[in-house]
CSV table of C-alpha atoms and ligand atoms in Angstrom, one decimal:
chain,number,residue,atom,x,y,z
A,1,MET,CA,-26.6,0.9,3.1
A,2,GLN,CA,-24.1,1.4,0.2
A,3,THR,CA,-21.8,-1.4,-0.9
A,4,PRO,CA,-18.8,-1.0,-3.2
A,5,LYS,CA,-21.0,-2.2,-6.1
A,6,HIS,CA,-23.4,0.7,-5.5
A,7,ILE,CA,-20.6,3.3,-5.4
A,8,LEU,CA,-18.8,1.8,-8.5
A,9,ALA,CA,-22.1,1.9,-10.4
A,10,GLN,CA,-22.6,5.5,-9.4
A,11,ASN,CA,-19.1,6.3,-10.6
A,12,ASN,CA,-19.9,4.6,-14.0
A,13,VAL,CA,-17.2,2.0,-13.5
A,14,SER,CA,-17.5,-0.8,-16.1
A,15,PRO,CA,-19.0,-4.1,-15.1
A,16,SER,CA,-15.7,-5.9,-15.9
A,17,LEU,CA,-13.7,-3.7,-13.6
A,18,THR,CA,-16.4,-4.0,-10.9
A,19,SER,CA,-16.3,-7.8,-11.2
A,20,THR,CA,-12.5,-7.7,-11.0
A,21,ILE,CA,-12.6,-5.5,-7.9
A,22,ASN,CA,-15.2,-7.8,-6.4
A,23,THR,CA,-13.0,-10.8,-6.8
A,24,VAL,CA,-10.2,-9.0,-4.8
A,25,LEU,CA,-12.7,-8.2,-2.1
A,26,ASN,CA,-14.0,-11.8,-1.9
A,27,ALA,CA,-10.4,-13.0,-1.4
A,28,SER,CA,-9.9,-10.4,1.2
A,29,LYS,CA,-12.9,-11.6,3.1
A,30,GLU,CA,-11.4,-15.1,3.2
A,31,ILE,CA,-8.1,-13.6,4.5
A,32,ALA,CA,-10.0,-11.7,7.2
A,33,LEU,CA,-11.6,-14.9,8.4
A,34,LEU,CA,-8.3,-16.7,8.6
A,35,LEU,CA,-6.7,-13.8,10.5
A,36,GLN,CA,-9.7,-13.7,12.9
A,37,LYS,CA,-9.3,-17.4,13.7
A,38,GLY,CA,-5.6,-16.8,14.2
A,39,ALA,CA,-3.8,-19.7,15.9
A,40,MET,CA,-7.0,-21.9,15.6
A,41,SER,CA,-6.7,-21.9,11.8
A,42,GLY,CA,-3.0,-23.1,12.0
A,43,VAL,CA,-1.9,-20.2,9.8
A,44,LEU,CA,0.5,-18.4,12.1
A,45,GLY,CA,4.3,-18.6,12.0
A,46,SER,CA,6.9,-18.9,9.3
A,47,ALA,CA,6.5,-20.8,6.0
A,48,GLU,CA,10.2,-21.7,6.3
A,49,GLN,CA,10.8,-20.4,2.8
A,50,GLU,CA,12.0,-17.1,1.2
A,51,ASN,CA,10.3,-15.0,-1.5
A,52,VAL,CA,12.2,-13.7,-4.6
A,53,GLN,CA,13.4,-10.7,-2.6
A,54,GLY,CA,15.1,-12.9,0.0
A,55,GLU,CA,12.5,-12.2,2.7
A,56,THR,CA,11.4,-15.1,4.9
A,57,GLN,CA,7.7,-15.7,4.2
A,58,LYS,CA,5.1,-16.1,6.8
A,59,LYS,CA,2.5,-18.9,6.3
A,60,LEU,CA,-0.1,-16.2,5.9
A,61,ASP,CA,1.9,-14.4,3.2
A,62,VAL,CA,1.8,-17.6,1.1
A,63,ILE,CA,-1.9,-18.5,1.9
A,64,SER,CA,-3.1,-14.9,1.2
A,65,ASN,CA,-1.1,-14.9,-2.0
A,66,ASP,CA,-2.5,-18.2,-3.2
A,67,LEU,CA,-6.1,-17.2,-2.3
A,68,LEU,CA,-5.8,-14.0,-4.4
A,69,LYS,CA,-4.0,-15.7,-7.2
A,70,ASP,CA,-6.4,-18.6,-7.5
A,71,MET,CA,-9.6,-16.5,-7.3
A,72,LEU,CA,-8.3,-13.8,-9.7
A,73,SER,CA,-7.1,-16.5,-12.2
A,74,GLU,CA,-10.8,-17.6,-12.4
A,75,CYS,CA,-12.1,-14.1,-13.0
A,76,PRO,CA,-12.5,-13.8,-16.8
A,77,HIS,CA,-11.6,-10.1,-16.8
A,78,VAL,CA,-8.2,-10.7,-15.4
A,79,ALA,CA,-5.4,-11.1,-17.9
A,80,GLY,CA,-2.7,-11.6,-15.3
A,81,ILE,CA,-1.4,-11.0,-11.9
A,82,ALA,CA,1.8,-9.8,-10.3
A,83,SER,CA,2.5,-10.3,-6.6
A,84,GLU,CA,5.2,-9.4,-4.1
A,85,GLU,CA,5.3,-13.1,-3.3
A,86,GLU,CA,5.6,-14.4,-6.9
A,87,ASP,CA,8.9,-14.4,-8.7
A,88,LEU,CA,7.3,-13.8,-12.1
A,89,PRO,CA,4.0,-12.5,-13.4
A,90,VAL,CA,1.2,-15.1,-13.6
A,91,PRO,CA,-0.8,-15.0,-16.8
A,92,ALA,CA,-4.6,-15.7,-16.4
A,93,ASN,CA,-7.1,-15.2,-19.2
A,94,ALA,CA,-6.0,-14.2,-22.6
A,95,ASP,CA,-9.2,-12.0,-23.1
A,96,GLY,CA,-8.8,-10.3,-19.7
A,97,GLU,CA,-8.8,-6.5,-19.7
A,98,PHE,CA,-6.9,-6.1,-16.4
A,99,LEU,CA,-3.7,-6.8,-14.6
A,100,VAL,CA,-4.1,-7.1,-10.8
A,101,ILE,CA,-1.0,-6.3,-8.8
A,102,PHE,CA,-0.9,-6.9,-5.1
A,103,ASP,CA,0.9,-7.1,-1.8
A,104,PRO,CA,-1.2,-10.0,-0.4
A,105,LEU,CA,-0.2,-9.3,3.2
A,106,ASP,CA,1.5,-6.1,4.2
A,107,GLY,CA,3.1,-5.7,7.6
A,108,SER,CA,3.5,-9.5,7.9
A,109,SER,CA,5.8,-9.1,10.9
A,110,ASN,CA,2.7,-8.0,12.8
A,111,ILE,CA,0.7,-11.3,12.2
A,112,ASP,CA,2.1,-13.3,15.0
A,113,ILE,CA,1.6,-10.4,17.5
A,114,ASN,CA,-2.0,-9.8,16.6
A,115,VAL,CA,-1.4,-6.3,15.2
A,116,THR,CA,-2.9,-4.7,12.1
A,117,VAL,CA,-2.0,-6.0,8.7
A,118,GLY,CA,-3.5,-5.5,5.2
A,119,THR,CA,-3.8,-6.4,1.6
A,120,ILE,CA,-2.8,-3.7,-1.0
A,121,PHE,CA,-4.0,-3.8,-4.6
A,122,SER,CA,-3.5,-2.0,-7.8
A,123,ILE,CA,-5.3,-2.6,-11.1
A,124,LEU,CA,-3.9,-1.7,-14.5
A,125,PRO,CA,-5.2,-2.1,-18.0
A,126,SER,CA,-3.7,-5.0,-20.0
A,127,ASN,CA,-4.2,-3.3,-23.3
A,128,GLY,CA,-4.3,-6.7,-25.0
A,129,ASN,CA,-0.6,-7.3,-24.2
A,130,ASP,CA,1.0,-10.6,-23.2
A,131,ALA,CA,0.4,-11.0,-19.5
A,132,SER,CA,3.2,-13.5,-19.1
A,133,GLN,CA,5.7,-10.8,-19.9
A,134,GLU,CA,7.0,-8.5,-17.2
A,135,ALA,CA,7.0,-5.6,-19.7
A,136,THR,CA,3.2,-5.6,-19.8
A,137,TYR,CA,3.1,-4.7,-16.2
A,138,LEU,CA,5.7,-1.9,-16.3
A,139,GLN,CA,3.2,0.9,-16.5
A,140,SER,CA,3.4,4.1,-14.5
A,141,GLY,CA,1.0,4.5,-11.5
A,142,ARG,CA,-0.9,7.1,-13.5
A,143,ASN,CA,-2.4,4.2,-15.5
A,144,GLN,CA,-4.0,2.6,-12.5
A,145,VAL,CA,-7.8,2.2,-12.9
A,146,CYS,CA,-8.3,1.3,-9.3
A,147,ALA,CA,-6.1,1.2,-6.2
A,148,GLY,CA,-7.0,0.2,-2.6
A,149,TYR,CA,-6.3,-1.7,0.5
A,150,VAL,CA,-8.1,-3.9,2.9
A,151,LEU,CA,-7.0,-3.3,6.5
A,152,TYR,CA,-7.4,-6.2,8.9
A,153,GLY,CA,-7.6,-4.4,12.3
A,154,PRO,CA,-10.2,-4.2,15.1
A,155,SER,CA,-12.6,-3.8,12.1
A,156,THR,CA,-11.9,-4.9,8.6
A,157,LEU,CA,-11.9,-1.8,6.3
A,158,LEU,CA,-11.7,-1.3,2.6
A,159,VAL,CA,-10.2,2.0,1.3
A,160,MET,CA,-10.5,2.3,-2.4
A,161,THR,CA,-10.3,4.7,-5.4
A,162,THR,CA,-11.1,4.5,-9.1
A,163,GLY,CA,-9.9,8.0,-9.6
A,164,GLN,CA,-13.0,9.7,-8.3
A,165,GLY,CA,-12.0,10.3,-4.7
A,166,VAL,CA,-11.4,7.8,-1.8
A,167,ASP,CA,-14.2,5.9,-0.1
A,168,VAL,CA,-13.9,3.9,3.1
A,169,PHE,CA,-16.1,0.8,3.7
A,170,THR,CA,-16.4,-1.3,6.8
A,171,LEU,CA,-16.9,-5.1,6.6
A,172,ASP,CA,-20.1,-6.0,8.4
A,173,PRO,CA,-19.2,-9.3,10.1
A,174,ILE,CA,-22.8,-10.4,10.1
A,175,SER,CA,-23.8,-9.8,6.5
A,176,LYS,CA,-20.2,-10.2,5.2
A,177,GLU,CA,-20.7,-7.1,3.0
A,178,PHE,CA,-18.4,-4.0,2.9
A,179,VAL,CA,-20.6,-1.0,3.8
A,180,LEU,CA,-19.7,2.6,2.9
A,181,THR,CA,-18.8,4.4,6.2
A,182,GLU,CA,-17.0,7.4,4.9
A,183,ALA,CA,-17.4,8.9,1.4
A,184,GLN,CA,-14.7,11.1,-0.2
A,185,SER,CA,-12.1,11.0,2.5
A,186,LYS,CA,-9.6,13.9,2.5
A,187,ILE,CA,-6.2,14.2,4.2
A,188,THR,CA,-5.8,17.3,6.4
A,189,PRO,CA,-3.1,19.4,4.8
A,190,SER,CA,-1.2,20.1,8.0
A,191,THR,CA,0.0,17.8,10.7
A,192,LYS,CA,2.1,17.3,13.8
A,193,GLU,CA,2.6,13.5,13.4
A,194,PHE,CA,5.4,11.7,11.5
A,195,ALA,CA,6.1,8.0,10.9
A,196,ILE,CA,9.6,6.8,10.1
A,197,ASN,CA,11.7,3.9,11.3
A,198,MET,CA,14.1,5.9,13.5
A,199,SER,CA,16.4,3.0,13.9
A,200,ASN,CA,17.6,3.5,10.4
A,201,GLN,CA,18.6,7.1,11.1
A,202,ARG,CA,22.4,6.7,10.6
A,203,PHE,CA,21.8,5.2,7.1
A,204,TRP,CA,19.6,8.1,5.8
A,205,ALA,CA,20.6,10.8,3.3
A,206,GLU,CA,21.3,14.3,4.7
A,207,PRO,CA,18.0,15.9,3.7
A,208,ILE,CA,16.0,13.4,5.8
A,209,GLN,CA,18.5,13.6,8.6
A,210,ASN,CA,18.0,17.4,8.7
A,211,TYR,CA,14.2,17.3,8.4
A,212,VAL,CA,13.7,14.8,11.2
A,213,ALA,CA,16.2,16.6,13.4
A,214,ASP,CA,14.2,19.8,12.9
A,215,MET,CA,10.9,18.0,13.7
A,216,LEU,CA,12.5,16.6,16.9
A,217,GLN,CA,13.3,20.1,18.1
A,218,GLY,CA,9.6,20.7,18.3
A,219,GLU,CA,8.2,24.2,18.9
A,220,GLU,CA,11.8,25.4,19.7
A,221,GLY,CA,13.1,24.5,16.2
A,222,PRO,CA,12.6,26.0,12.8
A,223,LEU,CA,9.3,24.1,12.2
A,224,GLU,CA,7.8,25.6,15.3
A,225,LYS,CA,5.6,22.6,16.1
A,226,ARG,CA,5.7,19.9,18.7
A,227,TYR,CA,5.6,16.6,16.7
A,228,ASN,CA,4.4,13.2,17.8
A,229,MET,CA,5.7,9.9,16.2
A,230,ARG,CA,3.9,6.7,15.3
A,231,TRP,CA,5.2,3.5,13.5
A,232,VAL,CA,3.0,0.5,13.1
A,233,ALA,CA,5.5,-1.3,10.9
A,234,ALA,CA,2.7,-2.0,8.4
A,235,MET,CA,2.6,0.7,5.7
A,236,VAL,CA,-1.1,-0.1,5.2
A,237,ALA,CA,-1.9,0.9,8.8
A,238,ASP,CA,0.4,3.9,8.8
A,239,VAL,CA,-1.1,5.2,5.6
A,240,HIS,CA,-4.6,4.5,7.0
A,241,ARG,CA,-3.8,6.7,10.0
A,242,ILE,CA,-2.7,9.5,7.6
A,243,ILE,CA,-5.9,9.2,5.5
A,244,ASN,CA,-7.9,9.5,8.8
A,245,ARG,CA,-6.1,12.3,10.6
A,246,GLY,CA,-3.2,13.4,8.5
A,247,GLY,CA,0.5,13.0,9.0
A,248,ILE,CA,3.7,12.2,7.0
A,249,PHE,CA,5.0,8.7,6.3
A,250,MET,CA,8.5,8.1,5.2
A,251,TYR,CA,10.5,5.1,4.1
A,252,PRO,CA,13.3,7.1,2.5
A,253,TRP,CA,16.3,5.9,0.5
A,254,ASP,CA,19.0,4.6,2.9
A,255,LYS,CA,22.5,3.2,2.4
A,256,ARG,CA,22.0,-0.1,4.2
A,257,GLU,CA,21.9,-2.0,0.9
A,258,PRO,CA,23.1,0.1,-2.0
A,259,ASN,CA,21.2,-1.8,-4.7
A,260,LYS,CA,17.9,-1.3,-2.9
A,261,PRO,CA,16.7,2.3,-3.0
A,262,GLY,CA,14.3,2.0,-0.1
A,263,LYS,CA,12.5,-0.9,1.4
A,264,LEU,CA,9.1,-0.5,-0.2
A,265,ARG,CA,8.1,-1.8,-3.6
A,266,LEU,CA,6.9,0.5,-6.3
A,267,MET,CA,4.3,-1.7,-8.0
A,268,TYR,CA,2.8,-3.4,-4.9
A,269,GLU,CA,3.0,-0.6,-2.3
A,270,GLY,CA,4.2,2.7,-3.7
A,271,ASN,CA,1.9,3.1,-6.7
A,272,PRO,CA,-1.4,2.1,-5.1
A,273,MET,CA,-0.8,4.1,-1.9
A,274,ALA,CA,0.3,7.1,-4.0
A,275,MET,CA,-2.9,7.0,-6.0
A,276,LEU,CA,-5.0,6.8,-2.8
A,277,VAL,CA,-3.0,9.6,-1.1
A,278,GLU,CA,-3.3,11.9,-4.2
A,279,GLN,CA,-7.0,11.2,-4.6
A,280,ALA,CA,-7.4,12.2,-0.9
A,281,GLY,CA,-5.6,15.5,-1.5
A,282,GLY,CA,-2.1,14.5,-0.2
A,283,ILE,CA,1.2,14.1,-2.0
A,284,ALA,CA,3.4,11.0,-2.6
A,285,SER,CA,7.0,11.5,-3.7
A,286,ASN,CA,10.2,9.5,-4.0
A,287,SER,CA,12.0,12.7,-3.0
A,288,GLU,CA,12.7,13.6,-6.7
A,289,MET,CA,9.4,13.2,-8.4
A,290,ASN,CA,5.8,12.2,-7.9
A,291,ILE,CA,5.7,8.4,-7.4
A,292,LEU,CA,2.8,8.1,-9.9
A,293,ASP,CA,5.1,9.5,-12.7
A,294,ILE,CA,7.9,6.9,-12.2
A,295,GLN,CA,8.4,4.7,-15.2
A,296,PRO,CA,8.9,1.2,-13.7
A,297,GLU,CA,11.8,-0.8,-14.9
A,298,LEU,CA,11.4,-4.0,-12.9
A,299,ILE,CA,8.3,-5.6,-11.4
A,300,HIS,CA,9.9,-5.9,-7.9
A,301,GLN,CA,11.6,-2.5,-8.1
A,302,ARG,CA,12.0,-0.6,-4.8
A,303,VAL,CA,11.1,3.0,-4.3
A,304,PRO,CA,11.8,5.6,-1.6
A,305,VAL,CA,8.5,6.9,-0.2
A,306,ILE,CA,7.6,10.3,1.4
A,307,LEU,CA,3.8,10.7,1.5
A,308,GLY,CA,0.9,12.2,3.4
A,309,SER,CA,-0.4,15.7,4.3
A,310,LYS,CA,0.2,18.1,1.5
A,311,HIS,CA,1.9,20.9,3.5
A,312,GLU,CA,4.1,18.6,5.5
A,313,VAL,CA,5.3,16.7,2.4
A,314,GLU,CA,6.1,20.0,0.7
A,315,VAL,CA,8.2,21.0,3.8
A,316,ALA,CA,10.0,17.6,3.7
A,317,LEU,CA,10.8,18.0,0.0
A,318,SER,CA,12.1,21.5,0.5
A,319,TYR,CA,15.0,19.9,2.4
A,320,TYR,CA,16.1,18.2,-0.8
A,321,ASN,CA,16.4,21.5,-2.7
B,401,AHG,P1,5.7,-6.6,3.9
B,401,AHG,O1,5.2,-7.2,5.2
B,401,AHG,O2,4.7,-6.7,2.8
B,401,AHG,O3,7.1,-7.1,3.5
B,401,AHG,O4,5.9,-5.0,4.1
B,401,AHG,C1,6.5,-4.5,5.3
B,401,AHG,C2,6.9,-3.1,5.0
B,401,AHG,C3,5.9,-2.0,5.3
B,401,AHG,O5,4.6,-2.5,5.4
B,401,AHG,C4,6.3,-1.4,6.5
B,401,AHG,O6,6.1,0.0,6.5
B,401,AHG,C5,7.8,-1.7,6.6
B,401,AHG,O7,8.0,-2.8,5.8
B,401,AHG,C6,8.3,-1.9,8.0
B,401,AHG,O8,9.6,-1.9,7.9
B,401,AHG,P2,10.6,-2.0,9.2
B,401,AHG,O9,10.8,-3.5,9.4
B,401,AHG,O10,11.8,-1.3,8.8
B,401,AHG,O11,9.8,-1.4,10.4
B,402,MN,MN1,4.2,-4.8,2.2
B,403,MN,MN1,3.7,-8.4,1.9
């Protein structure tokens, strides 16, 4: 039986990073427990308040955020945190080496219908900079020393990378340990499955309009394949399906709200997922460049996302040229 600690030790990950990751995992186990108790723990429904991005928060968005924030603030290696649910970065320990950035609960519209949600996390070096300042966090995804997600589905899974491939762990509900269940996961390069919110079609830019139109023509169209579509409405679950059996996931730029280039957030969703996808042999792009190469300008910045199976993403990007 191999736990994350064993794998991190094999990969020569430092004790301080291991301890930081372990703190994230301990918080995620608490979140898993609350989700399993569901209505019995009184955590379902709306928190009747909005986050900085104007989205109505669910009670569990707030509870998950507070669990992660409180536990990470007590970890001596954490200099500061940034969260989708916090207006501003939260400084923690002045001597901490790491910044932990997270989407505490991704896919929160799924909570009340008992469908998969997840926690997405990204760890950056603090480089001794002031963790109360947004600028300290504005590092490209290439600087990530760890990225991962915990998926709360029929099983609770941890999918994680420290830059040495992607490993999948399953939470043993008896021992409460994550156990390695798939080492070095790889995304199949070709696929017949796509994920996009089709209801936004009329707002998309022309390249995505054309690409999706060609996929819908199936084997009779230029792509010569019969495609299938999936949309869980939780990026974490859609990306997990792609890590498992390939596919392409898109939340492209659209013209619904001109000041928001896409729905997903670079720091909390784009960068960690891009690192995982790249480490598993796939590609993650914003349609113009690799997501990991974007220099962030704002902590809550949005990013268009096209990621997944290498060949399929290359085909999608060819529509932009
Ligand atoms: P969050 O619950 O953290 O706000 O993120 C939801 C995101 C993402 O997980 C998902 O892919 C997308 O929003 C779903 O968007 P639609 O509502 O357009 O389906
Ligand atoms: Mn999210
Ligand atoms: Mn969220």
